[in-house]
Amino acid sequence: MCRMSTVLDLVFSALSDPTRRAILTMLLEDDMAVTDVAAPFEMSLAAISKHLMILADAGLIVQERRGRVKWCQLQPDALRAATVWMQGFGQFEPIDLDAFEAFLAQELCQDHTDDRPT
Amino acid sequence: MCRMSTVLDLVFSALSDPTRRAILTMLLEDDMAVTDVAAPFEMSLAAISKHLMILADAGLIVQERRGRVKWCQLQPDALRAATVWMQGFGQFEPIDLDAFEAFLAQELCQDHTDDRPT
DNA sequence: CCAATCGTCAACCATTTGGTTGAATAACCG
DNA sequence: CGGTTATTCAACCAAATGGTTGACGATTGG
């Protein structure tokens, strides 16, 4: 009867693409212009633009146009609902922050031009 | 060079479908046979079988065949990596368990036959 | 003003996704 | 054995996804 969850649909499917996760990781460092986001990837600007729209639809980023450049800013609050949902399944234990730091370190030193192989 | 993250790909894309999330929620209560999982949904058994295979591929459930019935069991540990990844973006605040309980209560009283409209 | 830059739009394409049906396999029950 | 139950397989389909290219509209700077 009610229906809900479209938010979770959008967030999880946005997160399911490695390119988009890489973009979010980049934005964790600082806000970026669309062109600069696209730079490390071996993919057209239009493709990155689409990815950014998907992230924006999910609420994971906000894009603010200033002059001719559009700035992308991470919106971590959008992960709240999804995190809450997932935590419900994870036997309620505290999150291991060290694990995330380690993962992030590994991901940041990666060569994105090699992403999405075939 | 390295490549990784296929795990996150699989988990997030498994979670991006409301039918699959509903199945996981059902399994939170108890292990279930495939046919029983399928019962509340307005969708063929074969379709549910596919969903379960996707969940199994992501490691979110394990399926053990006993006789002619195949039991599905939630595997919450598979959410670990994804939870860790997401927590990294959520300004590191503690998880609100009450919010999850509330969400779950809402979701459990739902009519699944009304899922996936058009 | 003109040219270059930033980003999106539109059309197109191949692949994946989520569903269907009907037949096939396997195990159980009487 | 033979029928029923449980589940998957295979073929098929429509729609969504992720990418391309080229043209376009805005904005900026010389």
PDB file of C-alpha atoms (C1' of nucleotides) in Angstrom:
ATOM      1  CA  MET A   1       0.000   0.000   0.000  1.00  0.00           C
ATOM      2  CA  CYS A   2       2.439   2.635   1.166  1.00  0.00           C
ATOM      3  CA  ARG A   3       5.538   2.238  -1.022  1.00  0.00           C
ATOM      4  CA  MET A   4       8.721   3.970   0.041  1.00  0.00           C
ATOM      5  CA  SER A   5      12.338   3.099  -0.455  1.00  0.00           C
ATOM      6  CA  THR A   6      12.865   4.830  -3.755  1.00  0.00           C
ATOM      7  CA  VAL A   7      15.557   6.690  -1.859  1.00  0.00           C
ATOM      8  CA  LEU A   8      17.332   3.446  -1.039  1.00  0.00           C
ATOM      9  CA  ASP A   9      16.926   2.312  -4.639  1.00  0.00           C
ATOM     10  CA  LEU A  10      18.635   5.435  -5.893  1.00  0.00           C
ATOM     11  CA  VAL A  11      21.409   5.462  -3.314  1.00  0.00           C
ATOM     12  CA  PHE A  12      22.338   1.800  -3.584  1.00  0.00           C
ATOM     13  CA  SER A  13      22.227   1.749  -7.347  1.00  0.00           C
ATOM     14  CA  ALA A  14      24.309   4.911  -7.468  1.00  0.00           C
ATOM     15  CA  LEU A  15      26.860   3.228  -5.228  1.00  0.00           C
ATOM     16  CA  SER A  16      26.917   0.045  -7.268  1.00  0.00           C
ATOM     17  CA  ASP A  17      29.128   1.548  -9.962  1.00  0.00           C
ATOM     18  CA  PRO A  18      32.876   1.698  -9.279  1.00  0.00           C
ATOM     19  CA  THR A  19      33.301   4.881 -11.290  1.00  0.00           C
ATOM     20  CA  ARG A  20      30.725   6.617  -9.148  1.00  0.00           C
ATOM     21  CA  ARG A  21      32.265   5.326  -5.943  1.00  0.00           C
ATOM     22  CA  ALA A  22      35.625   6.597  -7.151  1.00  0.00           C
ATOM     23  CA  ILE A  23      34.089   9.998  -7.814  1.00  0.00           C
ATOM     24  CA  LEU A  24      32.660  10.122  -4.302  1.00  0.00           C
ATOM     25  CA  THR A  25      36.037   9.212  -2.893  1.00  0.00           C
ATOM     26  CA  MET A  26      37.625  12.038  -4.854  1.00  0.00           C
ATOM     27  CA  LEU A  27      35.026  14.470  -3.571  1.00  0.00           C
ATOM     28  CA  LEU A  28      35.818  13.395  -0.036  1.00  0.00           C
ATOM     29  CA  GLU A  29      39.028  15.346  -0.460  1.00  0.00           C
ATOM     30  CA  ASP A  30      37.509  18.543  -1.780  1.00  0.00           C
ATOM     31  CA  ASP A  31      34.798  20.040  -3.964  1.00  0.00           C
ATOM     32  CA  MET A  32      35.586  19.740  -7.665  1.00  0.00           C
ATOM     33  CA  ALA A  33      34.482  21.053 -11.034  1.00  0.00           C
ATOM     34  CA  VAL A  34      32.949  18.562 -13.473  1.00  0.00           C
ATOM     35  CA  THR A  35      35.916  18.714 -15.827  1.00  0.00           C
ATOM     36  CA  ASP A  36      38.346  18.052 -13.002  1.00  0.00           C
ATOM     37  CA  VAL A  37      36.275  15.134 -11.800  1.00  0.00           C
ATOM     38  CA  ALA A  38      36.426  13.676 -15.282  1.00  0.00           C
ATOM     39  CA  ALA A  39      40.160  14.152 -15.738  1.00  0.00           C
ATOM     40  CA  PRO A  40      41.449  10.928 -14.121  1.00  0.00           C
ATOM     41  CA  PHE A  41      39.012   8.697 -15.998  1.00  0.00           C
ATOM     42  CA  GLU A  42      39.432   7.111 -19.379  1.00  0.00           C
ATOM     43  CA  MET A  43      35.934   8.080 -20.356  1.00  0.00           C
ATOM     44  CA  SER A  44      34.205  10.965 -22.079  1.00  0.00           C
ATOM     45  CA  LEU A  45      33.189  14.091 -20.208  1.00  0.00           C
ATOM     46  CA  ALA A  46      29.581  13.386 -21.151  1.00  0.00           C
ATOM     47  CA  ALA A  47      29.755  10.007 -19.445  1.00  0.00           C
ATOM     48  CA  ILE A  48      31.105  11.563 -16.254  1.00  0.00           C
ATOM     49  CA  SER A  49      28.434  14.213 -16.482  1.00  0.00           C
ATOM     50  CA  LYS A  50      25.819  11.469 -16.516  1.00  0.00           C
ATOM     51  CA  HIS A  51      27.413   9.760 -13.533  1.00  0.00           C
ATOM     52  CA  LEU A  52      27.331  13.047 -11.653  1.00  0.00           C
ATOM     53  CA  MET A  53      23.656  13.470 -12.459  1.00  0.00           C
ATOM     54  CA  ILE A  54      22.952  10.025 -11.070  1.00  0.00           C
ATOM     55  CA  LEU A  55      24.857  10.878  -7.909  1.00  0.00           C
ATOM     56  CA  ALA A  56      22.944  14.144  -7.642  1.00  0.00           C
ATOM     57  CA  ASP A  57      19.594  12.401  -8.164  1.00  0.00           C
ATOM     58  CA  ALA A  58      20.466  10.103  -5.303  1.00  0.00           C
ATOM     59  CA  GLY A  59      21.301  13.143  -3.223  1.00  0.00           C
ATOM     60  CA  LEU A  60      24.863  11.994  -2.743  1.00  0.00           C
ATOM     61  CA  ILE A  61      26.253  15.217  -4.177  1.00  0.00           C
ATOM     62  CA  VAL A  62      25.014  18.719  -4.854  1.00  0.00           C
ATOM     63  CA  GLN A  63      26.083  20.656  -7.920  1.00  0.00           C
ATOM     64  CA  GLU A  64      26.268  24.414  -7.851  1.00  0.00           C
ATOM     65  CA  ARG A  65      26.923  26.346 -11.021  1.00  0.00           C
ATOM     66  CA  ARG A  66      29.201  29.338 -10.568  1.00  0.00           C
ATOM     67  CA  GLY A  67      29.943  31.116 -13.806  1.00  0.00           C
ATOM     68  CA  ARG A  68      30.623  28.489 -16.404  1.00  0.00           C
ATOM     69  CA  VAL A  69      31.966  25.928 -13.995  1.00  0.00           C
ATOM     70  CA  LYS A  70      29.737  23.617 -12.008  1.00  0.00           C
ATOM     71  CA  TRP A  71      31.046  22.608  -8.630  1.00  0.00           C
ATOM     72  CA  CYS A  72      30.346  19.219  -7.148  1.00  0.00           C
ATOM     73  CA  GLN A  73      30.136  18.796  -3.424  1.00  0.00           C
ATOM     74  CA  LEU A  74      29.774  15.598  -1.445  1.00  0.00           C
ATOM     75  CA  GLN A  75      26.563  15.306   0.569  1.00  0.00           C
ATOM     76  CA  PRO A  76      27.345  12.602   3.112  1.00  0.00           C
ATOM     77  CA  ASP A  77      23.989  12.950   4.821  1.00  0.00           C
ATOM     78  CA  ALA A  78      22.394  11.189   1.876  1.00  0.00           C
ATOM     79  CA  LEU A  79      24.048   8.019   3.086  1.00  0.00           C
ATOM     80  CA  ARG A  80      22.226   8.171   6.380  1.00  0.00           C
ATOM     81  CA  ALA A  81      19.177   6.144   5.348  1.00  0.00           C
ATOM     82  CA  ALA A  82      21.241   3.527   3.582  1.00  0.00           C
ATOM     83  CA  THR A  83      23.663   3.231   6.482  1.00  0.00           C
ATOM     84  CA  VAL A  84      20.823   2.831   8.915  1.00  0.00           C
ATOM     85  CA  TRP A  85      19.291   0.157   6.722  1.00  0.00           C
ATOM     86  CA  MET A  86      22.524  -1.787   6.425  1.00  0.00           C
ATOM     87  CA  GLN A  87      23.456  -1.506  10.057  1.00  0.00           C
ATOM     88  CA  GLY A  88      20.281  -3.333  10.892  1.00  0.00           C
ATOM     89  CA  PHE A  89      21.740  -6.444   9.333  1.00  0.00           C
ATOM     90  CA  GLY A  90      25.268  -6.160  10.608  1.00  0.00           C
ATOM     91  CA  GLN A  91      24.736  -7.577  14.082  1.00  0.00           C
ATOM     92  CA  PHE A  92      24.877  -4.050  15.455  1.00  0.00           C
ATOM     93  CA  GLU A  93      28.561  -3.946  16.123  1.00  0.00           C
ATOM     94  CA  PRO A  94      30.615  -0.769  16.111  1.00  0.00           C
ATOM     95  CA  ILE A  95      32.133   0.271  12.847  1.00  0.00           C
ATOM     96  CA  ASP A  96      35.812  -0.355  12.288  1.00  0.00           C
ATOM     97  CA  LEU A  97      37.170   2.967  11.223  1.00  0.00           C
ATOM     98  CA  ASP A  98      40.676   1.666  10.677  1.00  0.00           C
ATOM     99  CA  ALA A  99      39.346  -0.664   8.042  1.00  0.00           C
ATOM    100  CA  PHE A 100      37.887   2.244   6.150  1.00  0.00           C
ATOM    101  CA  GLU A 101      41.082   4.252   6.346  1.00  0.00           C
ATOM    102  CA  ALA A 102      42.979   1.295   4.991  1.00  0.00           C
ATOM    103  CA  PHE A 103      40.508   0.760   2.203  1.00  0.00           C
ATOM    104  CA  LEU A 104      40.573   4.411   1.302  1.00  0.00           C
ATOM    105  CA  ALA A 105      44.346   4.516   1.216  1.00  0.00           C
ATOM    106  CA  GLN A 106      44.309   1.608  -1.177  1.00  0.00           C
ATOM    107  CA  GLU A 107      41.646   3.127  -3.373  1.00  0.00           C
ATOM    108  CA  LEU A 108      43.211   6.552  -3.552  1.00  0.00           C
ATOM    109  CA  CYS A 109      46.527   5.266  -4.867  1.00  0.00           C
ATOM    110  CA  GLN A 110      44.724   3.506  -7.664  1.00  0.00           C
ATOM    111  CA  ASP A 111      45.004   4.196 -11.371  1.00  0.00           C
ATOM    112  CA  HIS A 112      41.485   5.120 -12.438  1.00  0.00           C
ATOM    113  CA  THR A 113      42.411   5.049 -16.107  1.00  0.00           C
ATOM    114  CA  ASP A 114      42.374   1.298 -15.654  1.00  0.00           C
ATOM    115  CA  ASP A 115      38.877   1.130 -14.221  1.00  0.00           C
ATOM    116  CA  ARG A 116      36.011  -0.869 -15.708  1.00  0.00           C
ATOM    117  CA  PRO A 117      38.007  -3.360 -17.725  1.00  0.00           C
ATOM    118  CA  THR A 118      35.766  -4.836 -20.421  1.00  0.00           C
TER     119      THR A 118
ATOM    120  CA  MET B   1      46.576  -1.827 -12.233  1.00  0.00           C
ATOM    121  CA  CYS B   2      45.236  -3.732  -9.267  1.00  0.00           C
ATOM    122  CA  ARG B   3      41.418  -3.773  -9.630  1.00  0.00           C
ATOM    123  CA  MET B   4      39.350  -4.706  -6.580  1.00  0.00           C
ATOM    124  CA  SER B   5      35.938  -3.686  -5.395  1.00  0.00           C
ATOM    125  CA  THR B   6      33.978  -6.264  -7.333  1.00  0.00           C
ATOM    126  CA  VAL B   7      32.649  -7.206  -3.915  1.00  0.00           C
ATOM    127  CA  LEU B   8      31.233  -3.734  -3.385  1.00  0.00           C
ATOM    128  CA  ASP B   9      29.827  -3.790  -6.911  1.00  0.00           C
ATOM    129  CA  LEU B  10      27.965  -6.996  -6.188  1.00  0.00           C
ATOM    130  CA  VAL B  11      26.727  -6.020  -2.759  1.00  0.00           C
ATOM    131  CA  PHE B  12      25.510  -2.555  -3.669  1.00  0.00           C
ATOM    132  CA  SER B  13      23.840  -3.653  -6.844  1.00  0.00           C
ATOM    133  CA  ALA B  14      22.188  -6.546  -5.019  1.00  0.00           C
ATOM    134  CA  LEU B  15      20.860  -4.056  -2.480  1.00  0.00           C
ATOM    135  CA  SER B  16      19.618  -1.664  -5.135  1.00  0.00           C
ATOM    136  CA  ASP B  17      16.530  -3.738  -5.867  1.00  0.00           C
ATOM    137  CA  PRO B  18      13.558  -3.383  -3.505  1.00  0.00           C
ATOM    138  CA  THR B  19      12.487  -6.987  -4.008  1.00  0.00           C
ATOM    139  CA  ARG B  20      15.892  -8.188  -2.910  1.00  0.00           C
ATOM    140  CA  ARG B  21      15.931  -5.867   0.083  1.00  0.00           C
ATOM    141  CA  ALA B  22      12.512  -7.170   1.039  1.00  0.00           C
ATOM    142  CA  ILE B  23      13.815 -10.727   0.817  1.00  0.00           C
ATOM    143  CA  LEU B  24      16.717  -9.883   3.084  1.00  0.00           C
ATOM    144  CA  THR B  25      14.335  -8.327   5.573  1.00  0.00           C
ATOM    145  CA  MET B  26      12.240 -11.476   5.538  1.00  0.00           C
ATOM    146  CA  LEU B  27      15.314 -13.606   6.131  1.00  0.00           C
ATOM    147  CA  LEU B  28      16.184 -11.466   9.104  1.00  0.00           C
ATOM    148  CA  GLU B  29      13.318 -13.199  10.862  1.00  0.00           C
ATOM    149  CA  ASP B  30      14.289 -16.737  10.002  1.00  0.00           C
ATOM    150  CA  ASP B  31      15.779 -19.033   7.380  1.00  0.00           C
ATOM    151  CA  MET B  32      13.346 -19.825   4.589  1.00  0.00           C
ATOM    152  CA  ALA B  33      12.853 -22.170   1.664  1.00  0.00           C
ATOM    153  CA  VAL B  34      12.828 -20.668  -1.826  1.00  0.00           C
ATOM    154  CA  THR B  35       9.132 -21.303  -2.347  1.00  0.00           C
ATOM    155  CA  ASP B  36       8.276 -19.616   0.936  1.00  0.00           C
ATOM    156  CA  VAL B  37      10.432 -16.647   0.082  1.00  0.00           C
ATOM    157  CA  ALA B  38       8.546 -16.318  -3.174  1.00  0.00           C
ATOM    158  CA  ALA B  39       5.086 -16.601  -1.666  1.00  0.00           C
ATOM    159  CA  PRO B  40       4.457 -12.943  -0.700  1.00  0.00           C
ATOM    160  CA  PHE B  41       5.560 -11.592  -4.069  1.00  0.00           C
ATOM    161  CA  GLU B  42       3.489 -11.090  -7.168  1.00  0.00           C
ATOM    162  CA  MET B  43       6.170 -12.559  -9.338  1.00  0.00           C
ATOM    163  CA  SER B  44       7.115 -15.968 -10.681  1.00  0.00           C
ATOM    164  CA  LEU B  45       9.122 -18.421  -8.648  1.00  0.00           C
ATOM    165  CA  ALA B  46      11.805 -18.353 -11.326  1.00  0.00           C
ATOM    166  CA  ALA B  47      12.193 -14.620 -10.866  1.00  0.00           C
ATOM    167  CA  ILE B  48      12.627 -15.004  -7.118  1.00  0.00           C
ATOM    168  CA  SER B  49      15.079 -17.816  -7.742  1.00  0.00           C
ATOM    169  CA  LYS B  50      17.154 -15.418  -9.828  1.00  0.00           C
ATOM    170  CA  HIS B  51      17.006 -12.766  -7.133  1.00  0.00           C
ATOM    171  CA  LEU B  52      18.220 -15.303  -4.611  1.00  0.00           C
ATOM    172  CA  MET B  53      21.111 -16.244  -6.867  1.00  0.00           C
ATOM    173  CA  ILE B  54      22.106 -12.599  -7.089  1.00  0.00           C
ATOM    174  CA  LEU B  55      21.976 -12.293  -3.315  1.00  0.00           C
ATOM    175  CA  ALA B  56      24.045 -15.451  -3.001  1.00  0.00           C
ATOM    176  CA  ASP B  57      26.613 -14.214  -5.517  1.00  0.00           C
ATOM    177  CA  ALA B  58      26.986 -11.091  -3.430  1.00  0.00           C
ATOM    178  CA  GLY B  59      27.470 -13.281  -0.397  1.00  0.00           C
ATOM    179  CA  LEU B  60      24.459 -11.774   1.324  1.00  0.00           C
ATOM    180  CA  ILE B  61      22.827 -15.159   1.759  1.00  0.00           C
ATOM    181  CA  VAL B  62      23.893 -18.773   1.667  1.00  0.00           C
ATOM    182  CA  GLN B  63      21.680 -21.471   0.212  1.00  0.00           C
ATOM    183  CA  GLU B  64      21.852 -24.995   1.506  1.00  0.00           C
ATOM    184  CA  ARG B  65      19.983 -27.751  -0.253  1.00  0.00           C
ATOM    185  CA  ARG B  66      18.422 -30.280   2.114  1.00  0.00           C
ATOM    186  CA  GLY B  67      16.433 -32.868   0.311  1.00  0.00           C
ATOM    187  CA  ARG B  68      14.438 -31.152  -2.341  1.00  0.00           C
ATOM    188  CA  VAL B  69      14.141 -27.876  -0.534  1.00  0.00           C
ATOM    189  CA  LYS B  70      16.840 -25.246  -0.603  1.00  0.00           C
ATOM    190  CA  TRP B  71      17.148 -23.176   2.521  1.00  0.00           C
ATOM    191  CA  CYS B  72      18.162 -19.551   2.411  1.00  0.00           C
ATOM    192  CA  GLN B  73      20.046 -18.031   5.285  1.00  0.00           C
ATOM    193  CA  LEU B  74      21.020 -14.429   5.791  1.00  0.00           C
ATOM    194  CA  GLN B  75      24.761 -13.787   5.869  1.00  0.00           C
ATOM    195  CA  PRO B  76      25.033 -10.373   7.517  1.00  0.00           C
ATOM    196  CA  ASP B  77      28.813 -10.436   7.491  1.00  0.00           C
ATOM    197  CA  ALA B  78      28.721  -9.791   3.764  1.00  0.00           C
ATOM    198  CA  LEU B  79      27.553  -6.287   4.571  1.00  0.00           C
ATOM    199  CA  ARG B  80      30.708  -5.566   6.495  1.00  0.00           C
ATOM    200  CA  ALA B  81      32.773  -4.193   3.605  1.00  0.00           C
ATOM    201  CA  ALA B  82      29.921  -2.087   2.299  1.00  0.00           C
ATOM    202  CA  THR B  83      29.095  -0.753   5.743  1.00  0.00           C
ATOM    203  CA  VAL B  84      32.701   0.153   6.337  1.00  0.00           C
ATOM    204  CA  TRP B  85      32.852   1.910   2.978  1.00  0.00           C
ATOM    205  CA  MET B  86      29.710   3.904   3.642  1.00  0.00           C
ATOM    206  CA  GLN B  87      30.568   4.818   7.183  1.00  0.00           C
ATOM    207  CA  GLY B  88      33.633   6.539   5.856  1.00  0.00           C
ATOM    208  CA  PHE B  89      31.412   9.153   4.285  1.00  0.00           C
ATOM    209  CA  GLY B  90      28.915   9.599   7.073  1.00  0.00           C
ATOM    210  CA  GLN B  91      30.902  11.952   9.269  1.00  0.00           C
ATOM    211  CA  PHE B  92      31.664   9.032  11.554  1.00  0.00           C
ATOM    212  CA  GLU B  93      28.731   9.411  13.844  1.00  0.00           C
ATOM    213  CA  PRO B  94      27.177   6.562  15.782  1.00  0.00           C
ATOM    214  CA  ILE B  95      24.389   4.649  14.131  1.00  0.00           C
ATOM    215  CA  ASP B  96      20.847   5.344  15.158  1.00  0.00           C
ATOM    216  CA  LEU B  97      19.403   1.968  15.931  1.00  0.00           C
ATOM    217  CA  ASP B  98      15.974   3.306  16.736  1.00  0.00           C
ATOM    218  CA  ALA B  99      15.722   4.620  13.217  1.00  0.00           C
ATOM    219  CA  PHE B 100      16.342   1.165  11.849  1.00  0.00           C
ATOM    220  CA  GLU B 101      13.776  -0.434  14.114  1.00  0.00           C
ATOM    221  CA  ALA B 102      11.233   2.121  12.996  1.00  0.00           C
ATOM    222  CA  PHE B 103      12.071   1.571   9.356  1.00  0.00           C
ATOM    223  CA  LEU B 104      11.878  -2.166   9.709  1.00  0.00           C
ATOM    224  CA  ALA B 105       8.528  -2.010  11.461  1.00  0.00           C
ATOM    225  CA  GLN B 106       7.225   0.016   8.576  1.00  0.00           C
ATOM    226  CA  GLU B 107       8.661  -2.286   5.956  1.00  0.00           C
ATOM    227  CA  LEU B 108       7.455  -5.493   7.575  1.00  0.00           C
ATOM    228  CA  CYS B 109       3.830  -4.369   7.623  1.00  0.00           C
ATOM    229  CA  GLN B 110       3.996  -3.716   3.938  1.00  0.00           C
ATOM    230  CA  ASP B 111       2.065  -5.450   1.181  1.00  0.00           C
ATOM    231  CA  HIS B 112       4.708  -6.956  -1.073  1.00  0.00           C
ATOM    232  CA  THR B 113       2.169  -7.821  -3.722  1.00  0.00           C
ATOM    233  CA  ASP B 114       2.186  -4.107  -4.389  1.00  0.00           C
ATOM    234  CA  ASP B 115       5.940  -3.913  -4.930  1.00  0.00           C
ATOM    235  CA  ARG B 116       7.583  -2.820  -8.145  1.00  0.00           C
ATOM    236  CA  PRO B 117       4.700  -0.888  -9.633  1.00  0.00           C
ATOM    237  CA  THR B 118       5.004  -0.808 -13.449  1.00  0.00           C
TER     238      THR B 118
ATOM    239  C1'  DC C   1      33.599  40.612 -30.921  1.00  0.00           C
ATOM    240  C1'  DC C   2      35.699  36.105 -31.241  1.00  0.00           C
ATOM    241  C1'  DA C   3      37.537  32.172 -29.802  1.00  0.00           C
ATOM    242  C1'  DA C   4      38.077  28.988 -26.389  1.00  0.00           C
ATOM    243  C1'  DT C   5      36.231  26.553 -22.346  1.00  0.00           C
ATOM    244  C1'  DC C   6      32.554  24.214 -19.584  1.00  0.00           C
ATOM    245  C1'  DG C   7      28.992  21.355 -19.490  1.00  0.00           C
ATOM    246  C1'  DT C   8      24.716  19.257 -21.296  1.00  0.00           C
ATOM    247  C1'  DC C   9      21.725  17.438 -24.893  1.00  0.00           C
ATOM    248  C1'  DA C  10      20.355  14.133 -28.412  1.00  0.00           C
ATOM    249  C1'  DA C  11      20.840  10.293 -30.961  1.00  0.00           C
ATOM    250  C1'  DC C  12      22.673   6.127 -31.134  1.00  0.00           C
ATOM    251  C1'  DC C  13      24.665   1.524 -29.677  1.00  0.00           C
ATOM    252  C1'  DA C  14      25.772  -2.885 -27.039  1.00  0.00           C
ATOM    253  C1'  DT C  15      25.059  -5.080 -22.845  1.00  0.00           C
ATOM    254  C1'  DT C  16      22.762  -5.974 -18.650  1.00  0.00           C
ATOM    255  C1'  DT C  17      18.656  -6.386 -15.932  1.00  0.00           C
ATOM    256  C1'  DG C  18      14.336  -8.049 -14.412  1.00  0.00           C
ATOM    257  C1'  DG C  19      10.719 -10.303 -15.822  1.00  0.00           C
ATOM    258  C1'  DT C  20       7.979 -14.060 -18.432  1.00  0.00           C
ATOM    259  C1'  DT C  21       6.892 -18.932 -19.891  1.00  0.00           C
ATOM    260  C1'  DG C  22       7.507 -23.940 -20.496  1.00  0.00           C
ATOM    261  C1'  DA C  23      10.328 -27.808 -20.090  1.00  0.00           C
ATOM    262  C1'  DA C  24      13.681 -30.329 -17.286  1.00  0.00           C
ATOM    263  C1'  DT C  25      15.698 -32.255 -13.084  1.00  0.00           C
ATOM    264  C1'  DA C  26      15.513 -34.046  -8.547  1.00  0.00           C
ATOM    265  C1'  DA C  27      13.521 -35.642  -4.382  1.00  0.00           C
ATOM    266  C1'  DC C  28       9.753 -37.157  -1.805  1.00  0.00           C
ATOM    267  C1'  DC C  29       5.317 -39.809  -0.741  1.00  0.00           C
ATOM    268  C1'  DG C  30       1.968 -43.407  -1.051  1.00  0.00           C
TER     269       DG C  30
ATOM    270  C1'  DC D   1       6.300 -47.214  -9.862  1.00  0.00           C
ATOM    271  C1'  DG D   2       4.006 -42.817 -10.558  1.00  0.00           C
ATOM    272  C1'  DG D   3       2.400 -38.428  -9.262  1.00  0.00           C
ATOM    273  C1'  DT D   4       3.365 -34.315  -6.793  1.00  0.00           C
ATOM    274  C1'  DT D   5       6.434 -30.818  -5.007  1.00  0.00           C
ATOM    275  C1'  DA D   6      10.679 -27.921  -5.217  1.00  0.00           C
ATOM    276  C1'  DT D   7      13.800 -25.611  -7.879  1.00  0.00           C
ATOM    277  C1'  DT D   8      16.390 -24.484 -11.836  1.00  0.00           C
ATOM    278  C1'  DC D   9      17.230 -24.078 -16.854  1.00  0.00           C
ATOM    279  C1'  DA D  10      16.588 -22.063 -21.416  1.00  0.00           C
ATOM    280  C1'  DA D  11      14.726 -19.121 -24.503  1.00  0.00           C
ATOM    281  C1'  DC D  12      12.831 -15.037 -25.023  1.00  0.00           C
ATOM    282  C1'  DC D  13      11.431 -10.084 -24.269  1.00  0.00           C
ATOM    283  C1'  DA D  14      11.194  -4.994 -22.970  1.00  0.00           C
ATOM    284  C1'  DA D  15      13.389  -1.657 -20.611  1.00  0.00           C
ATOM    285  C1'  DA D  16      17.279   0.264 -18.243  1.00  0.00           C
ATOM    286  C1'  DT D  17      22.346   1.108 -18.083  1.00  0.00           C
ATOM    287  C1'  DG D  18      26.727   2.809 -19.424  1.00  0.00           C
ATOM    288  C1'  DG D  19      29.113   4.252 -22.946  1.00  0.00           C
ATOM    289  C1'  DT D  20      30.062   6.899 -27.552  1.00  0.00           C
ATOM    290  C1'  DT D  21      29.955  11.010 -30.740  1.00  0.00           C
ATOM    291  C1'  DG D  22      28.722  15.544 -32.426  1.00  0.00           C
ATOM    292  C1'  DA D  23      26.166  19.611 -31.990  1.00  0.00           C
ATOM    293  C1'  DC D  24      24.678  23.056 -28.958  1.00  0.00           C
ATOM    294  C1'  DG D  25      24.130  27.001 -25.316  1.00  0.00           C
ATOM    295  C1'  DA D  26      26.564  29.736 -21.841  1.00  0.00           C
ATOM    296  C1'  DT D  27      30.261  32.036 -20.052  1.00  0.00           C
ATOM    297  C1'  DT D  28      34.668  33.864 -20.000  1.00  0.00           C
ATOM    298  C1'  DG D  29      38.901  36.351 -21.428  1.00  0.00           C
ATOM    299  C1'  DG D  30      41.833  38.712 -24.780  1.00  0.00           C
TER     300       DG D  30
END
